[in-house]
Amino acid sequence: MKDMHGLIFAYAGGGGTRLKELTEHRSVSSLPFGGRYRVIDFMLSNMVGAGITDVGVIMRENYQSLLDHLGSGKDWDLSRKRGGLRLLPPFSFAGKGPYEGVFLGSMAALFDITSYLSHIRQEYVVLAEGCLVANLPLEDALRHHIANGADITALCTPRRLGQAECACFLQMDDDDIVTDIARGRDMLDTTESLGVYILSKKLLETLVAHCAAHNLYDFERDVLQGMLGTLKVSGYVFNGFAARMSTVASYFEHNMSMLRAEVRASLFLKDRPVKTKVRDDTSTYYAPAARVSNCLVADGCFIEGDVENSVIFRGVRIESGARVHNSILMQDTKVSAGAILGYAITDKEVVIGPGRMLMGHATYPIAIGKGSIV
Amino acid sequence: MRKKECVAMLLAGGQGSRLYVLTANVAKPAVPYGGKYRIIDFPLSNCANSKIDTVGILTQYQPHELNAYIGSGLPWDLDRLEGGARVLPPFVKKQGGEWYKGTANAVFQNIEFIETYDPDLVLVLSGDHIYKMNYAKMINYHKSNAADCTIAVIEVPPDDASRFGILSTRTDGCIVGFEEKPREPKSNLASMGVYVFNWKKLKSYLLDDDQNPNSSNDFGADIIPAMLAAGESLYAYRFKGYWKDVGTIDSLWEANMDLLASGGDISDLNIFDPTWRIYSRPNSAPPHFVGAEAQISHAVVSEGCEVYGSVENSVLFTDVKVAPGARVKYSIVMPGAIIEEDAVVEYAIVAEDAVIERGAKIGGDPSGVPPEEWGLAIVASSVTIGPGVVLGPRAMARCDIR
């Protein structure tokens, strides 16, 4: 098996700003997801699961929480003597580059790390967005890439991830060769790109240099779409669950889809586990009067009240008489006695006071900012 | 090597034969406890929280799972450049080499290991108790008494005293007598198997003990009595809090039930205390899922579980499945076990990866059964109990039953 190198774009992405309170303090990649994870855990685990040992994470803004989460990479087995996890925050340099210090797009971000790219030890590189939740068979995608003799392989899904204006759609022929690419408009009979691309290190370096010399800066627009005539682009169709966070409502919906057995079966595989930062919580305790149904519950919770159709993160406390339904409670949320919460997203360390009542709606869940006391 | 004030030696070679099938393939310190822990997490976490960073772990019986579990010591913050967790199995020496004959002999055989750190004190711990203890406080007490040896003691009910090593002390804590499992106990202060020794003193006793052909090479039976007889200064350090020997099936079950009580803040073992965390090697299981029809009350549930049936007064370890219609009561279900549709598990211990198939019934309520005939039912690891099979109280399934 040929070796791959992972590069994750962990900056907010097009839809980031629409997540309002939830991305005030963090990028989409470090949004808590699915009870005990951050969104980036999925892409990191995909890479580790495919035997990738070297991963670079490119960050741009609001990356404090991401730095804190990733640490040395030990929790993903990426703290290595050679290679391992490499954090790539932005840096400014005295001489202005071709992009004049303004952030324009993914190719520009790659140009900023030209020297890092030149030191990549592996023959192939996976470029991936850090805001995608999926358990991808990257090894199989690489086999497909090599077998098809492709220049670039795009992982894609027959589903729609939402927010077409930020998405990229691929039309493929019977040999999985991409014949047309649409951006921002959903064309019929196409698959949607997952924002995960495999190409050789050599081609990547050539493309980065070419784009810098021609003032091109976006991988999907300037490389995929712009060079489709000269590059052989292949599609690898992934049929499992995939979700991209873009708005508060879609964040809510994607978390709720974790309550479905088939979604969990697609995301949590025994031979490709999703790893995350260790927190050393105890197991969750259910008091004699607790009533819980259809919930995903992480470790370290203490549940005395009623909880229904909800995703409960680590260290949440729900006191007796409290009622929570259709909600997402992030880590260390406390719902005091008698409080009622419905269609709500509480960020880390939110405290809902005794007897308070907060109610959103399925199409408009309310989000409560980090550390708020209601 | 930089000098260390104190080196801990953790005795983890015990077979734990009174746990029967539960320790058929693992050493007692590796037995699962409390949802996501193993017994050895308690002394190791106590060391980490007491800022003791050098821990020799003496292993002998079925060490593979234990060794893999300890690994580099990272989960307990014991992966250190100098010191840290060191697994110490018996080894071959220039003149022979032999198995660890007793607790004192195990430490004796590792004198060289201890000497590399040139310690003033050696803390001897055992790997079979559930408790949270600040060893630093005990060490301070030891130093303030200028003692040669300090033994941690806990008050036990007078009726139980004959099951323990019992110490008699003067009012200032100085130990005047020690009896192992006395028929008529002179006090109710039981030794917890936690000792602080001045290293130089202990070393000379270990050397003498090795020369004594009549010795059983045990701390409680030989070293402590010899030190008392020689008039050394031994002190008892009184510990207040939860402490439980989980050496038997019943006590392992009780200790897990105590954990549930601690959820309700009834007992002293507050495992939820963030200031004294118990660490364990993490697994990569997702959060647990509770089905729409599930009922869970007064229970501990761990990551990776899928609960569709009912669970009460029980501890579910990681990756346990409880199918629709299945009922689990007053039981502990260890990692990876599966309780299929309409199976009933009551007053039982179901070990790792066991499968209780459809409609099987394991264990039973103590009411209506003469006390001498009642006991917990045990299903050994990886054993499958076939559909509809009924195993009453006190049953022990060592192999598949169809």
Coordinates of C-alpha atoms in Angstrom, one line a residue, chain A residues 56-374:
Chain A
G56 CA -0.9 18.8 9.0
V57 CA -3.8 21.0 10.3
I58 CA -4.1 24.4 8.7
M59 CA -5.9 27.0 10.8
R60 CA -6.7 30.6 10.3
E61 CA -8.8 32.2 13.0
N62 CA -10.4 31.4 16.3
Y63 CA -8.1 28.4 16.7
Q64 CA -7.4 28.6 20.4
S65 CA -10.0 25.9 21.1
L66 CA -8.6 23.8 18.4
L67 CA -5.0 24.0 19.8
D68 CA -6.3 23.1 23.2
H69 CA -8.2 20.1 21.8
L70 CA -5.5 18.7 19.6
G71 CA -2.5 19.2 22.0
S72 CA 0.4 17.0 21.0
G73 CA -1.9 14.6 19.0
K74 CA -1.3 11.8 21.5
D75 CA -5.0 11.0 21.7
W76 CA -5.1 10.1 18.0
D77 CA -1.7 8.3 18.2
L78 CA -0.2 11.2 16.3
S79 CA 2.5 12.2 18.7
R80 CA 5.4 10.7 16.8
K81 CA 9.2 10.8 16.7
R82 CA 9.1 11.6 13.0
G83 CA 6.0 13.2 11.5
G84 CA 2.8 12.9 13.5
L85 CA 0.5 15.9 14.1
R86 CA 1.7 19.3 12.9
L87 CA -0.3 22.4 13.7
L88 CA -0.1 25.0 11.0
P89 CA -1.4 28.4 12.3
P90 CA -1.1 31.5 10.0
F91 CA 2.1 33.5 10.2
S92 CA 3.0 36.7 8.6
F93 CA 6.3 37.2 6.9
A94 CA 8.2 40.4 6.1
G95 CA 8.2 40.0 2.3
K96 CA 4.7 40.0 1.0
G97 CA 3.8 36.9 -1.1
P98 CA 1.8 36.8 -4.3
Y99 CA -1.5 37.0 -2.3
E100 CA -0.4 40.1 -0.4
G101 CA -1.1 38.8 3.0
V102 CA -4.9 38.6 2.4
F103 CA -6.6 35.2 2.9
L104 CA -8.3 34.2 -0.3
G105 CA -8.7 30.5 -0.5
S106 CA -7.3 27.0 -0.1
M107 CA -4.6 27.2 -2.7
A108 CA -3.4 30.4 -1.1
A109 CA -3.3 28.6 2.3
L110 CA -1.2 25.9 0.8
F111 CA 1.2 28.4 -0.7
D112 CA 1.7 29.7 2.8
I113 CA 3.0 26.3 3.8
T114 CA 5.2 25.7 0.7
S115 CA 8.2 24.6 2.8
Y116 CA 6.0 22.2 4.8
L117 CA 4.7 20.7 1.6
S118 CA 8.2 20.2 0.3
H119 CA 9.1 18.1 3.4
I120 CA 6.2 15.7 3.0
R121 CA 7.6 12.2 3.1
Q122 CA 4.7 10.4 1.4
E123 CA 3.9 10.0 -2.2
Y124 CA 0.2 11.0 -1.9
V125 CA -1.6 13.7 -0.1
V126 CA -5.3 13.8 1.2
L127 CA -6.7 17.3 1.3
A128 CA -9.8 17.5 3.5
E129 CA -12.1 19.9 5.1
G130 CA -12.2 19.8 8.9
C131 CA -15.9 20.4 9.1
L132 CA -17.1 17.1 7.6
V133 CA -18.5 14.4 9.8
A134 CA -18.1 10.9 8.1
N135 CA -16.2 7.7 8.6
L136 CA -14.4 7.5 5.2
P137 CA -12.5 4.5 3.8
L138 CA -9.5 6.6 2.6
E139 CA -7.4 3.5 2.0
D140 CA -9.9 2.2 -0.5
A141 CA -10.2 5.6 -2.1
L142 CA -6.5 5.7 -2.7
R143 CA -6.6 2.2 -4.3
H144 CA -9.4 3.6 -6.5
H145 CA -7.2 6.6 -7.3
I146 CA -4.2 4.5 -8.4
A147 CA -6.3 1.9 -10.3
N148 CA -8.0 4.7 -12.2
G149 CA -4.8 6.4 -13.0
A150 CA -6.4 9.7 -11.9
D151 CA -4.6 13.0 -11.3
I152 CA -7.1 13.9 -8.6
T153 CA -9.7 11.8 -6.9
A154 CA -12.7 13.6 -5.3
L155 CA -14.6 11.7 -2.6
C156 CA -18.3 12.4 -3.2
T157 CA -21.7 11.4 -2.0
P158 CA -25.0 10.8 -3.7
R159 CA -26.7 12.8 -0.8
R160 CA -27.0 16.5 -0.5
L161 CA -25.2 18.1 2.4
G162 CA -27.2 21.3 2.3
Q163 CA -26.1 24.9 1.5
A164 CA -25.7 24.4 -2.2
E165 CA -24.1 27.9 -2.6
C166 CA -20.9 26.7 -0.9
A167 CA -20.9 23.2 -2.4
C168 CA -19.3 21.6 -5.5
F169 CA -21.2 19.1 -7.7
L170 CA -19.6 16.5 -9.9
Q171 CA -20.9 14.8 -13.0
M172 CA -19.3 11.5 -13.7
D173 CA -19.2 9.0 -16.6
D174 CA -19.4 5.2 -16.2
D175 CA -15.7 4.9 -15.5
D176 CA -16.0 7.3 -12.5
I177 CA -14.3 10.1 -14.5
V178 CA -15.6 13.5 -13.7
T179 CA -16.9 15.2 -16.9
D180 CA -18.4 18.4 -15.5
I181 CA -18.2 20.3 -12.3
A182 CA -20.7 22.9 -11.0
R183 CA -20.2 25.2 -8.0
G184 CA -22.9 26.9 -6.0
R185 CA -25.7 25.4 -8.2
D186 CA -27.1 21.9 -7.6
M187 CA -27.1 20.2 -11.0
L188 CA -29.3 17.2 -11.5
D189 CA -27.8 13.7 -11.7
T190 CA -24.6 14.6 -10.0
T191 CA -22.9 13.7 -6.8
E192 CA -21.8 16.3 -4.3
S193 CA -18.1 16.6 -3.4
L194 CA -17.2 15.9 0.2
G195 CA -14.3 18.3 0.0
V196 CA -11.9 15.4 0.4
Y197 CA -9.3 15.1 -2.4
I198 CA -6.4 12.7 -3.1
L199 CA -3.5 13.6 -5.3
S200 CA 0.2 13.0 -5.5
K201 CA 2.5 15.3 -3.6
K202 CA 4.3 16.1 -6.8
L203 CA 1.1 17.3 -8.5
L204 CA 0.1 19.3 -5.4
E205 CA 3.4 21.2 -5.4
T206 CA 3.1 21.9 -9.1
L207 CA -0.4 23.2 -8.7
V208 CA 0.5 25.4 -5.7
A209 CA 3.3 27.0 -7.7
H210 CA 1.2 27.4 -10.8
C211 CA -1.7 29.0 -8.9
A212 CA 0.6 31.4 -7.0
A213 CA 2.1 32.5 -10.4
H214 CA -1.3 33.1 -11.9
N215 CA -3.1 34.7 -9.0
L216 CA -5.4 31.7 -8.6
Y217 CA -6.3 30.8 -5.1
D218 CA -9.3 28.4 -4.8
F219 CA -8.8 24.6 -5.2
E220 CA -12.3 23.8 -6.3
R221 CA -12.7 26.8 -8.6
D222 CA -9.3 27.2 -10.1
V223 CA -7.9 23.7 -10.0
L224 CA -10.9 21.3 -10.2
Q225 CA -13.1 23.4 -12.4
G226 CA -10.4 25.5 -14.1
M227 CA -8.2 22.6 -15.1
L228 CA -10.8 19.9 -15.7
G229 CA -9.7 19.8 -19.4
T230 CA -6.1 19.0 -18.6
L231 CA -6.3 17.0 -15.4
K232 CA -7.9 13.6 -15.1
V233 CA -10.3 13.9 -12.1
S234 CA -12.0 10.8 -10.8
G235 CA -14.9 10.5 -8.4
Y236 CA -15.0 8.0 -5.5
V237 CA -18.6 7.5 -4.3
F238 CA -19.0 7.1 -0.6
N239 CA -22.5 5.9 0.3
G240 CA -22.3 6.2 4.1
F241 CA -23.5 9.0 6.4
A242 CA -21.9 12.4 5.8
A243 CA -22.7 15.7 7.3
R244 CA -21.3 19.2 7.1
M245 CA -22.1 21.8 9.7
S246 CA -23.3 25.1 8.2
T247 CA -26.2 26.6 10.1
V248 CA -27.5 26.3 13.7
A249 CA -30.5 24.3 12.3
S250 CA -28.3 21.9 10.3
Y251 CA -26.0 21.5 13.3
F252 CA -29.1 20.6 15.4
E253 CA -30.4 18.2 12.7
H254 CA -27.1 16.4 12.2
N255 CA -26.7 15.9 16.0
M256 CA -30.2 14.6 16.2
S257 CA -29.5 12.1 13.4
M258 CA -27.0 10.4 15.7
L259 CA -30.1 9.0 17.5
R260 CA -30.7 6.8 14.5
A261 CA -29.1 3.4 14.7
E262 CA -28.1 3.3 11.0
V263 CA -26.2 6.7 11.4
R264 CA -24.3 5.4 14.4
A265 CA -23.5 2.2 12.6
S266 CA -22.1 4.2 9.6
L267 CA -20.0 6.5 11.9
F268 CA -18.7 4.1 14.6
L269 CA -16.9 1.2 13.2
K270 CA -14.9 -1.3 15.4
D271 CA -11.9 -1.3 13.0
R272 CA -11.9 2.4 12.4
P273 CA -12.8 4.0 15.8
V274 CA -13.4 7.7 16.2
K275 CA -10.8 9.0 18.7
T276 CA -11.1 12.2 20.7
K277 CA -9.4 14.0 23.5
V278 CA -9.4 12.0 26.7
R279 CA -11.2 13.6 29.6
D280 CA -11.1 10.9 32.4
D281 CA -14.8 11.2 33.3
T282 CA -16.5 8.5 35.3
S283 CA -19.3 6.5 33.7
T284 CA -22.7 8.1 33.7
Y285 CA -25.0 7.7 36.8
Y286 CA -28.8 7.4 36.5
A287 CA -30.6 8.2 39.8
P288 CA -33.6 6.0 40.9
A289 CA -36.1 8.6 39.5
A290 CA -34.3 9.3 36.2
R291 CA -36.3 8.7 33.1
V292 CA -34.4 8.7 29.8
S293 CA -35.5 7.6 26.4
N294 CA -34.0 7.8 22.9
C295 CA -30.9 9.7 23.9
L296 CA -27.2 9.6 23.2
V297 CA -25.4 10.1 26.5
A298 CA -21.6 10.5 27.0
D299 CA -19.6 9.7 30.1
G300 CA -19.5 11.7 33.3
C301 CA -23.2 12.7 33.4
F302 CA -25.4 12.7 36.5
I303 CA -29.0 12.3 35.6
E304 CA -31.8 12.6 38.0
G305 CA -34.5 14.2 35.8
D306 CA -36.4 13.3 32.6
V307 CA -34.6 13.4 29.2
E308 CA -36.0 12.5 25.8
N309 CA -34.7 12.7 22.2
S310 CA -31.5 14.5 23.1
V311 CA -27.7 14.4 22.8
I312 CA -26.0 14.7 26.1
F313 CA -22.2 15.5 26.2
R314 CA -19.7 14.7 28.9
G315 CA -20.2 15.9 32.4
V316 CA -23.8 17.2 32.1
R317 CA -25.9 17.3 35.2
I318 CA -29.7 17.1 35.0
E319 CA -31.3 17.6 38.4
S320 CA -34.4 16.0 39.7
G321 CA -37.6 17.3 38.3
A322 CA -35.9 18.9 35.3
R323 CA -37.2 18.0 31.9
V324 CA -35.1 18.1 28.7
H325 CA -36.4 17.1 25.3
N326 CA -35.1 17.4 21.7
S327 CA -32.0 19.3 22.9
I328 CA -28.3 19.2 22.7
L329 CA -26.5 19.8 25.9
M330 CA -22.8 20.3 25.5
Q331 CA -20.2 19.4 28.1
D332 CA -20.7 20.4 31.7
T333 CA -24.1 21.9 31.1
K334 CA -26.2 22.0 34.3
V335 CA -30.0 21.9 34.2
S336 CA -31.2 22.7 37.7
A337 CA -34.2 21.3 39.4
G338 CA -37.6 21.8 37.8
A339 CA -36.2 23.5 34.7
I340 CA -37.7 22.7 31.3
L341 CA -35.7 22.8 28.1
G342 CA -36.9 21.9 24.6
Y343 CA -35.3 22.3 21.1
A344 CA -32.3 24.0 22.7
I345 CA -28.6 23.9 22.2
T346 CA -26.6 24.7 25.3
D347 CA -22.9 25.4 24.8
K348 CA -20.2 24.4 27.3
E349 CA -20.7 25.1 30.9
V350 CA -24.2 26.7 30.6
V351 CA -26.2 26.7 33.7
I352 CA -30.0 26.7 33.5
G353 CA -31.4 27.9 36.8
P354 CA -34.1 26.2 38.9
G355 CA -37.5 26.3 37.3
R356 CA -36.4 28.2 34.1
M357 CA -38.2 27.3 30.9
L358 CA -36.6 27.6 27.4
M359 CA -38.3 26.4 24.3
G360 CA -37.2 26.6 20.7
H361 CA -38.7 24.9 17.7
A362 CA -37.5 22.0 15.5
T363 CA -36.9 24.5 12.6
Y364 CA -35.5 27.2 14.9
P365 CA -33.6 25.7 17.9
I366 CA -32.3 28.2 20.3
A367 CA -28.6 28.3 21.0
I368 CA -27.3 29.4 24.4
G369 CA -23.7 30.7 24.4
K370 CA -20.8 29.2 26.2
G371 CA -20.8 29.7 30.0
S372 CA -24.2 31.6 30.0
I373 CA -26.2 31.4 33.2
V374 CA -30.0 31.5 32.6

